[in-house]
Amino acid sequence: MTKLILDLDTGIDDTLALLYALASPEAQVIGITGTFGNVTMEQGVANDLALLALFGRPDIPVFAGIDHPSWASSFAVMPESGRFHGRNGTGNVEIPERSATTGCSRGVQTRTAVDFIVDSVHADETDELVIVPTGASTSIAAALAAAPDIADRARIVMMGGALTQPGNVTPFAEANIMQDPEASAELFASGTRITMIGLDVTTQVKLTREQAETYRETGTATGAFLSEMLAYYIDVTEEAHPTGVPGCNLHDPLAVAAALDPSLIDTFSCDIMVETEGAGRGRTIGDPARVTCPSGRTQVALAVDAERFVERFMERTLAFVRRCP
Ligand code: BDR
Ligand code: CA
């Protein structure tokens, strides 16, 4: 059993990451921490609570994270994020409400995301816990600053960055890193065990329009919601990349899948630094200062068994959705 903390900016593919985690028998989601990016932190957390209710898991606690980047005093959603994820994060499709008899959400916890992360790493005596960040790195970096000892103990499998591919928000930067390059720089410099699931591999895992429609065929409200949300995501993706492979990328679900089954990816050991200045701001690149004394603590995924992952993703999530209202 792998215990997961999902640090989400929910988000269409974050929704799918949560769905995949809940649909995976070897995963135990011990908490969701909210970050910002695709949406504000508050909107993301509201989405998490509504999704947990819909997916029949209102028992999973949700913690509010830091709501703005470390380099600014506030946060506004980037126009590109709003375009890809809609004004509400789920492609302008409402998350269906599940009847109250199935269990009410506990609401947002009073403990902060930072405290929850620190406490959970301290409590993890058997190295079963993996933190899966799929948005801005701000809360994770704050947890490392609050309790530097967790760098030795925590395991992180993150969606973010790009080593062999261009960025998706600038020629160099991937969206999650660009939300808070300073925080991501601290995270990579901390010596924490990190597997970077970047655009190198997430752009290889595609969900087609036909696959997206199969959720609707379950005849459930959950399935209809997912198919509509995915149709929105595929429309904007294909509009933005008319010559690309059709369908949408399964960025965030791949990070969850790799946390649960590292055999899905091949990695390259490389200490990463994040550029914070100039045109390269947000770029994830090998750190020249550590090239002669590599730590072996950061692995970058450069290959993925895309077919095996997508097949497993569809099989698990469809079976789960058939059990939903
Ligand atoms: C990442 O950015 C966000 O838009 C997605 O949810 C994903 O986490 C892809 O670059
Ligand atoms: Ca995300």
Coordinates of C-alpha atoms and ligand atoms in Angstrom, one line a residue:
M1 CA 0.0 0.0 0.0
T2 CA 1.3 3.4 -0.9
K3 CA 0.1 6.4 1.1
L4 CA -0.4 9.5 -1.0
I5 CA -0.7 13.2 -0.3
L6 CA -1.9 14.9 -3.4
D7 CA -1.0 18.6 -3.7
L8 CA -3.4 19.8 -6.3
D9 CA -4.4 22.9 -8.2
T10 CA -7.7 21.3 -9.3
G11 CA -7.7 21.6 -12.5
I12 CA -9.0 19.1 -15.2
D13 CA -6.0 16.8 -15.2
D14 CA -5.8 17.2 -11.4
T15 CA -9.4 15.9 -11.2
L16 CA -8.2 12.9 -13.2
A17 CA -5.2 12.4 -11.0
L18 CA -7.5 12.3 -8.0
L19 CA -9.9 9.9 -9.8
Y20 CA -7.0 7.6 -10.7
A21 CA -5.6 7.6 -7.1
L22 CA -9.0 6.7 -5.7
A23 CA -9.5 4.0 -8.3
S24 CA -6.2 2.4 -7.5
P25 CA -6.3 -0.5 -5.0
E26 CA -2.7 -0.1 -3.9
A27 CA -3.2 3.6 -3.1
Q28 CA -4.4 5.2 0.2
V29 CA -5.0 8.9 -0.2
I30 CA -4.3 10.3 3.3
G31 CA -5.0 13.9 2.4
I32 CA -5.3 16.5 -0.3
T33 CA -3.4 19.8 0.1
G34 CA -4.6 22.7 -2.0
T35 CA -2.3 24.9 -4.1
F36 CA -2.8 27.5 -6.8
G37 CA -2.2 27.5 -10.5
N38 CA -4.9 26.3 -12.8
V39 CA -7.3 28.1 -10.4
T40 CA -7.0 29.9 -7.1
M41 CA -6.2 27.9 -4.1
E42 CA -9.7 28.5 -2.7
Q43 CA -11.4 27.4 -6.0
G44 CA -9.1 24.3 -6.1
V45 CA -10.0 23.3 -2.6
A46 CA -13.7 23.8 -3.2
N47 CA -13.3 21.6 -6.3
D48 CA -11.5 18.9 -4.2
L49 CA -14.3 18.8 -1.6
A50 CA -17.0 18.6 -4.3
L51 CA -15.1 15.8 -6.1
L52 CA -14.5 13.8 -3.0
A53 CA -18.2 14.0 -2.2
L54 CA -19.0 12.9 -5.8
F55 CA -16.5 10.1 -5.7
G56 CA -17.9 8.8 -2.4
R57 CA -14.8 9.7 -0.3
P58 CA -15.8 12.7 1.9
D59 CA -13.7 11.1 4.6
I60 CA -10.4 12.3 3.0
P61 CA -9.3 15.5 4.6
V62 CA -8.6 18.6 2.5
F63 CA -6.1 21.2 3.7
A64 CA -5.7 24.8 2.5
G65 CA -2.2 25.6 1.2
I66 CA -0.5 28.8 0.6
D67 CA -2.6 30.9 -1.9
H68 CA 0.1 32.9 -3.7
P69 CA 3.6 32.5 -5.0
S70 CA 6.6 33.2 -2.8
W71 CA 7.7 36.0 -5.1
A72 CA 4.3 37.9 -4.9
S73 CA 1.7 39.0 -2.4
S74 CA -1.3 37.7 -4.3
F75 CA -2.2 35.4 -7.1
A76 CA -4.3 35.8 -10.2
V77 CA -5.0 32.9 -12.6
M78 CA -3.0 33.2 -15.8
P79 CA -5.2 33.7 -18.9
E80 CA -3.7 30.5 -20.4
S81 CA -4.7 28.5 -17.3
G82 CA -8.2 29.9 -17.5
R83 CA -8.4 28.9 -21.1
F84 CA -7.3 25.3 -20.6
H85 CA -9.2 24.6 -17.4
G86 CA -12.2 26.9 -17.6
R87 CA -13.2 29.6 -15.1
N88 CA -14.0 26.9 -12.4
G89 CA -11.2 24.5 -13.1
T90 CA -13.4 21.8 -14.5
G91 CA -13.9 23.2 -18.0
N92 CA -16.9 25.3 -17.0
V93 CA -18.8 22.0 -16.3
E94 CA -20.4 21.9 -12.8
I95 CA -19.4 19.0 -10.6
P96 CA -22.6 17.0 -9.9
E97 CA -23.8 17.1 -6.3
R98 CA -24.1 13.7 -4.6
S99 CA -27.1 13.2 -2.2
A100 CA -26.3 14.1 1.4
T101 CA -27.2 10.6 2.6
T102 CA -23.9 9.3 1.2
G103 CA -21.9 11.4 3.6
C104 CA -21.3 15.1 3.9
S105 CA -17.9 16.7 3.3
R106 CA -16.0 17.6 6.5
G107 CA -15.1 21.0 4.9
V108 CA -11.6 22.4 4.8
Q109 CA -9.5 21.4 7.8
T110 CA -8.3 23.9 10.3
R111 CA -4.7 22.5 10.2
T112 CA -2.7 24.1 7.4
A113 CA -1.4 22.2 4.4
V114 CA 2.1 23.0 5.5
D115 CA 1.6 21.5 9.0
F116 CA -0.2 18.5 7.5
I117 CA 2.7 17.8 5.2
V118 CA 5.3 18.2 7.9
D119 CA 3.4 16.0 10.4
S120 CA 2.7 13.3 7.8
V121 CA 6.4 13.0 6.9
H122 CA 7.4 12.8 10.5
A123 CA 4.8 10.1 11.2
D124 CA 5.9 8.0 8.2
E125 CA 8.2 5.5 9.8
T126 CA 8.0 2.9 7.1
D127 CA 8.7 5.1 4.0
E128 CA 5.2 4.3 2.6
L129 CA 4.3 8.0 2.0
V130 CA 4.7 9.7 -1.4
I131 CA 3.8 13.4 -1.9
V132 CA 2.5 14.1 -5.4
P133 CA 2.5 17.8 -6.2
T134 CA 0.7 18.7 -9.4
G135 CA 0.6 22.5 -9.1
A136 CA 2.8 25.3 -7.7
S137 CA 5.5 24.1 -5.4
T138 CA 4.9 26.9 -2.8
S139 CA 3.4 24.9 0.1
I140 CA 5.9 22.0 -0.3
A141 CA 8.8 24.5 -0.2
A142 CA 7.2 26.2 2.8
A143 CA 7.0 22.8 4.6
L144 CA 10.7 22.2 3.9
A145 CA 11.5 25.6 5.2
A146 CA 9.5 25.0 8.4
A147 CA 11.0 21.5 9.0
P148 CA 14.3 21.1 7.0
D149 CA 14.7 17.6 8.4
I150 CA 11.9 16.3 6.2
A151 CA 14.2 16.7 3.2
D152 CA 16.0 13.5 4.3
R153 CA 12.7 11.6 4.7
A154 CA 10.1 12.8 2.2
R155 CA 9.6 11.2 -1.2
I156 CA 8.1 13.4 -3.9
V157 CA 6.9 12.4 -7.4
M158 CA 5.9 15.6 -9.0
M159 CA 4.3 16.7 -12.2
G160 CA 6.4 19.6 -13.3
G161 CA 9.3 20.8 -15.4
A162 CA 10.8 19.8 -18.7
L163 CA 14.4 18.7 -19.5
T164 CA 14.4 17.5 -23.1
Q165 CA 11.3 19.3 -24.3
P166 CA 10.3 23.0 -24.6
G167 CA 8.1 24.5 -22.0
N168 CA 4.4 24.9 -22.3
V169 CA 4.0 28.5 -21.0
T170 CA 7.3 29.9 -22.3
P171 CA 9.8 28.4 -24.7
F172 CA 11.6 27.1 -21.5
A173 CA 9.2 26.8 -18.7
E174 CA 6.5 24.3 -17.7
A175 CA 3.3 25.8 -16.1
N176 CA 3.6 24.4 -12.6
I177 CA 7.3 25.5 -12.2
M178 CA 6.5 28.9 -13.7
Q179 CA 3.8 29.5 -11.0
D180 CA 6.6 29.8 -8.4
P181 CA 10.1 29.2 -9.8
E182 CA 11.7 30.3 -6.5
A183 CA 9.8 27.7 -4.6
S184 CA 10.5 25.0 -7.1
A185 CA 14.2 26.0 -7.0
E186 CA 14.2 25.5 -3.2
L187 CA 12.5 22.2 -3.6
F188 CA 15.1 20.8 -6.1
A189 CA 18.0 22.3 -4.1
S190 CA 16.8 20.7 -0.8
G191 CA 18.1 17.2 -1.5
T192 CA 14.7 15.7 -1.1
R193 CA 14.1 12.5 -3.1
I194 CA 12.3 13.7 -6.2
T195 CA 11.1 12.0 -9.3
M196 CA 10.3 14.7 -11.9
I197 CA 7.4 13.7 -14.2
G198 CA 7.8 16.5 -16.6
L199 CA 6.6 17.3 -20.2
D200 CA 9.3 14.9 -21.4
V201 CA 6.9 12.1 -20.5
T202 CA 3.5 13.7 -19.9
T203 CA 3.2 14.8 -23.5
Q204 CA 3.5 11.2 -24.5
V205 CA 0.4 10.1 -22.7
K206 CA -2.8 11.1 -24.5
L207 CA -6.4 10.5 -24.0
T208 CA -8.5 10.4 -27.2
R209 CA -11.9 11.9 -27.8
E210 CA -13.3 8.3 -28.1
Q211 CA -11.8 7.3 -24.8
A212 CA -13.2 10.5 -23.2
E213 CA -16.7 9.6 -24.4
T214 CA -16.6 6.1 -22.8
Y215 CA -17.3 7.6 -19.3
R216 CA -20.7 8.9 -20.6
E217 CA -21.5 5.3 -21.7
T218 CA -21.5 4.3 -18.0
G219 CA -24.9 6.0 -17.7
T220 CA -23.8 7.8 -14.5
A221 CA -23.9 11.5 -13.7
T222 CA -20.2 11.2 -12.8
G223 CA -19.5 9.7 -16.2
A224 CA -21.4 12.5 -18.0
F225 CA -19.5 15.1 -16.0
L226 CA -16.1 13.6 -16.9
S227 CA -16.9 13.2 -20.6
E228 CA -18.1 16.8 -20.8
M229 CA -15.1 18.2 -18.9
L230 CA -12.8 16.2 -21.1
A231 CA -14.5 17.3 -24.3
Y232 CA -13.7 20.9 -23.2
Y233 CA -10.1 20.0 -22.5
I234 CA -9.6 18.2 -25.8
D235 CA -11.2 21.1 -27.7
V236 CA -8.9 23.7 -26.2
T237 CA -5.8 21.4 -26.5
E238 CA -6.5 20.7 -30.2
E239 CA -7.3 24.4 -30.9
A240 CA -4.0 25.4 -29.3
H241 CA -1.9 22.7 -31.0
P242 CA -3.7 22.0 -34.3
T243 CA -0.8 20.0 -35.7
G244 CA -0.2 17.9 -32.6
V245 CA -1.4 14.4 -31.8
P246 CA -5.2 14.6 -31.2
G247 CA -6.6 14.3 -27.7
C248 CA -5.4 15.7 -24.4
N249 CA -2.4 15.1 -22.2
L250 CA -2.7 13.1 -18.9
H251 CA -0.1 15.2 -17.2
D252 CA -1.1 14.9 -13.5
P253 CA -2.5 11.3 -13.5
L254 CA 0.9 10.1 -14.8
A255 CA 2.6 11.5 -11.7
V256 CA 0.2 9.5 -9.5
A257 CA 0.7 6.4 -11.6
A258 CA 4.5 6.7 -11.4
A259 CA 4.3 7.1 -7.7
L260 CA 2.3 3.9 -7.4
D261 CA 4.3 1.9 -10.1
P262 CA 7.7 3.3 -11.0
S263 CA 8.1 0.5 -13.6
L264 CA 5.9 2.7 -15.9
I265 CA 8.8 5.1 -16.4
D266 CA 12.5 5.1 -17.1
T267 CA 14.5 7.8 -15.3
F268 CA 17.8 9.6 -15.6
S269 CA 19.6 10.7 -12.5
C270 CA 20.2 14.4 -12.6
D271 CA 20.4 17.2 -10.0
I272 CA 18.0 19.8 -11.3
M273 CA 18.1 23.5 -10.7
V274 CA 15.4 26.0 -11.6
E275 CA 16.4 29.2 -13.4
T276 CA 14.7 32.3 -11.8
E277 CA 16.1 35.1 -14.0
G278 CA 15.6 36.4 -17.5
A279 CA 14.1 34.6 -20.5
G280 CA 14.9 31.2 -18.9
R281 CA 12.8 31.9 -15.8
G282 CA 11.1 28.7 -14.8
R283 CA 13.4 26.4 -16.8
T284 CA 14.4 23.1 -15.2
I285 CA 17.9 22.2 -16.2
G286 CA 20.9 20.1 -14.8
D287 CA 22.7 22.0 -12.1
P288 CA 26.3 22.6 -13.2
A289 CA 27.4 23.1 -9.5
R290 CA 26.4 19.5 -8.8
V291 CA 27.5 17.7 -12.0
T292 CA 30.7 16.4 -10.5
C293 CA 29.2 15.4 -7.2
P294 CA 25.7 14.1 -8.1
S295 CA 23.5 13.4 -5.2
G296 CA 21.4 10.7 -6.9
R297 CA 18.4 12.2 -5.1
T298 CA 16.6 13.6 -8.2
Q299 CA 15.4 11.3 -11.0
V300 CA 14.0 12.7 -14.2
A301 CA 11.5 10.6 -16.1
L302 CA 12.6 10.5 -19.8
A303 CA 10.6 7.5 -21.1
V304 CA 7.2 6.1 -20.3
D305 CA 5.3 3.0 -21.2
A306 CA 2.4 5.1 -22.5
E307 CA 0.3 2.3 -23.8
R308 CA 0.4 0.3 -20.5
F309 CA -0.4 3.5 -18.5
V310 CA -3.3 4.7 -20.6
E311 CA -4.8 1.2 -20.7
R312 CA -4.6 1.0 -16.9
F313 CA -5.9 4.5 -16.5
M314 CA -9.0 3.7 -18.6
E315 CA -9.6 0.3 -17.0
R316 CA -9.4 1.6 -13.4
T317 CA -11.2 4.9 -13.8
L318 CA -14.1 3.3 -15.8
A319 CA -14.6 0.6 -13.2
F320 CA -14.6 3.3 -10.5
V321 CA -17.1 5.6 -12.4
R322 CA -19.5 2.7 -12.9
R323 CA -19.8 2.5 -9.1
C324 CA -20.4 6.3 -8.8
P325 CA -23.8 7.9 -9.0
Ligands
BDR1 C1 0.6 21.1 -15.6 O1 0.0 22.5 -15.5 C2 -1.3 22.4 -15.2 O2 -2.0 23.2 -16.1 C3 -1.8 21.0 -15.3 O3 -2.8 20.7 -14.3 C4 -0.5 20.2 -15.0 O4 -0.3 20.1 -13.7 C5 1.0 20.8 -17.0 O5 2.0 21.7 -17.4
CA2 CA -2.1 20.5 -12.1

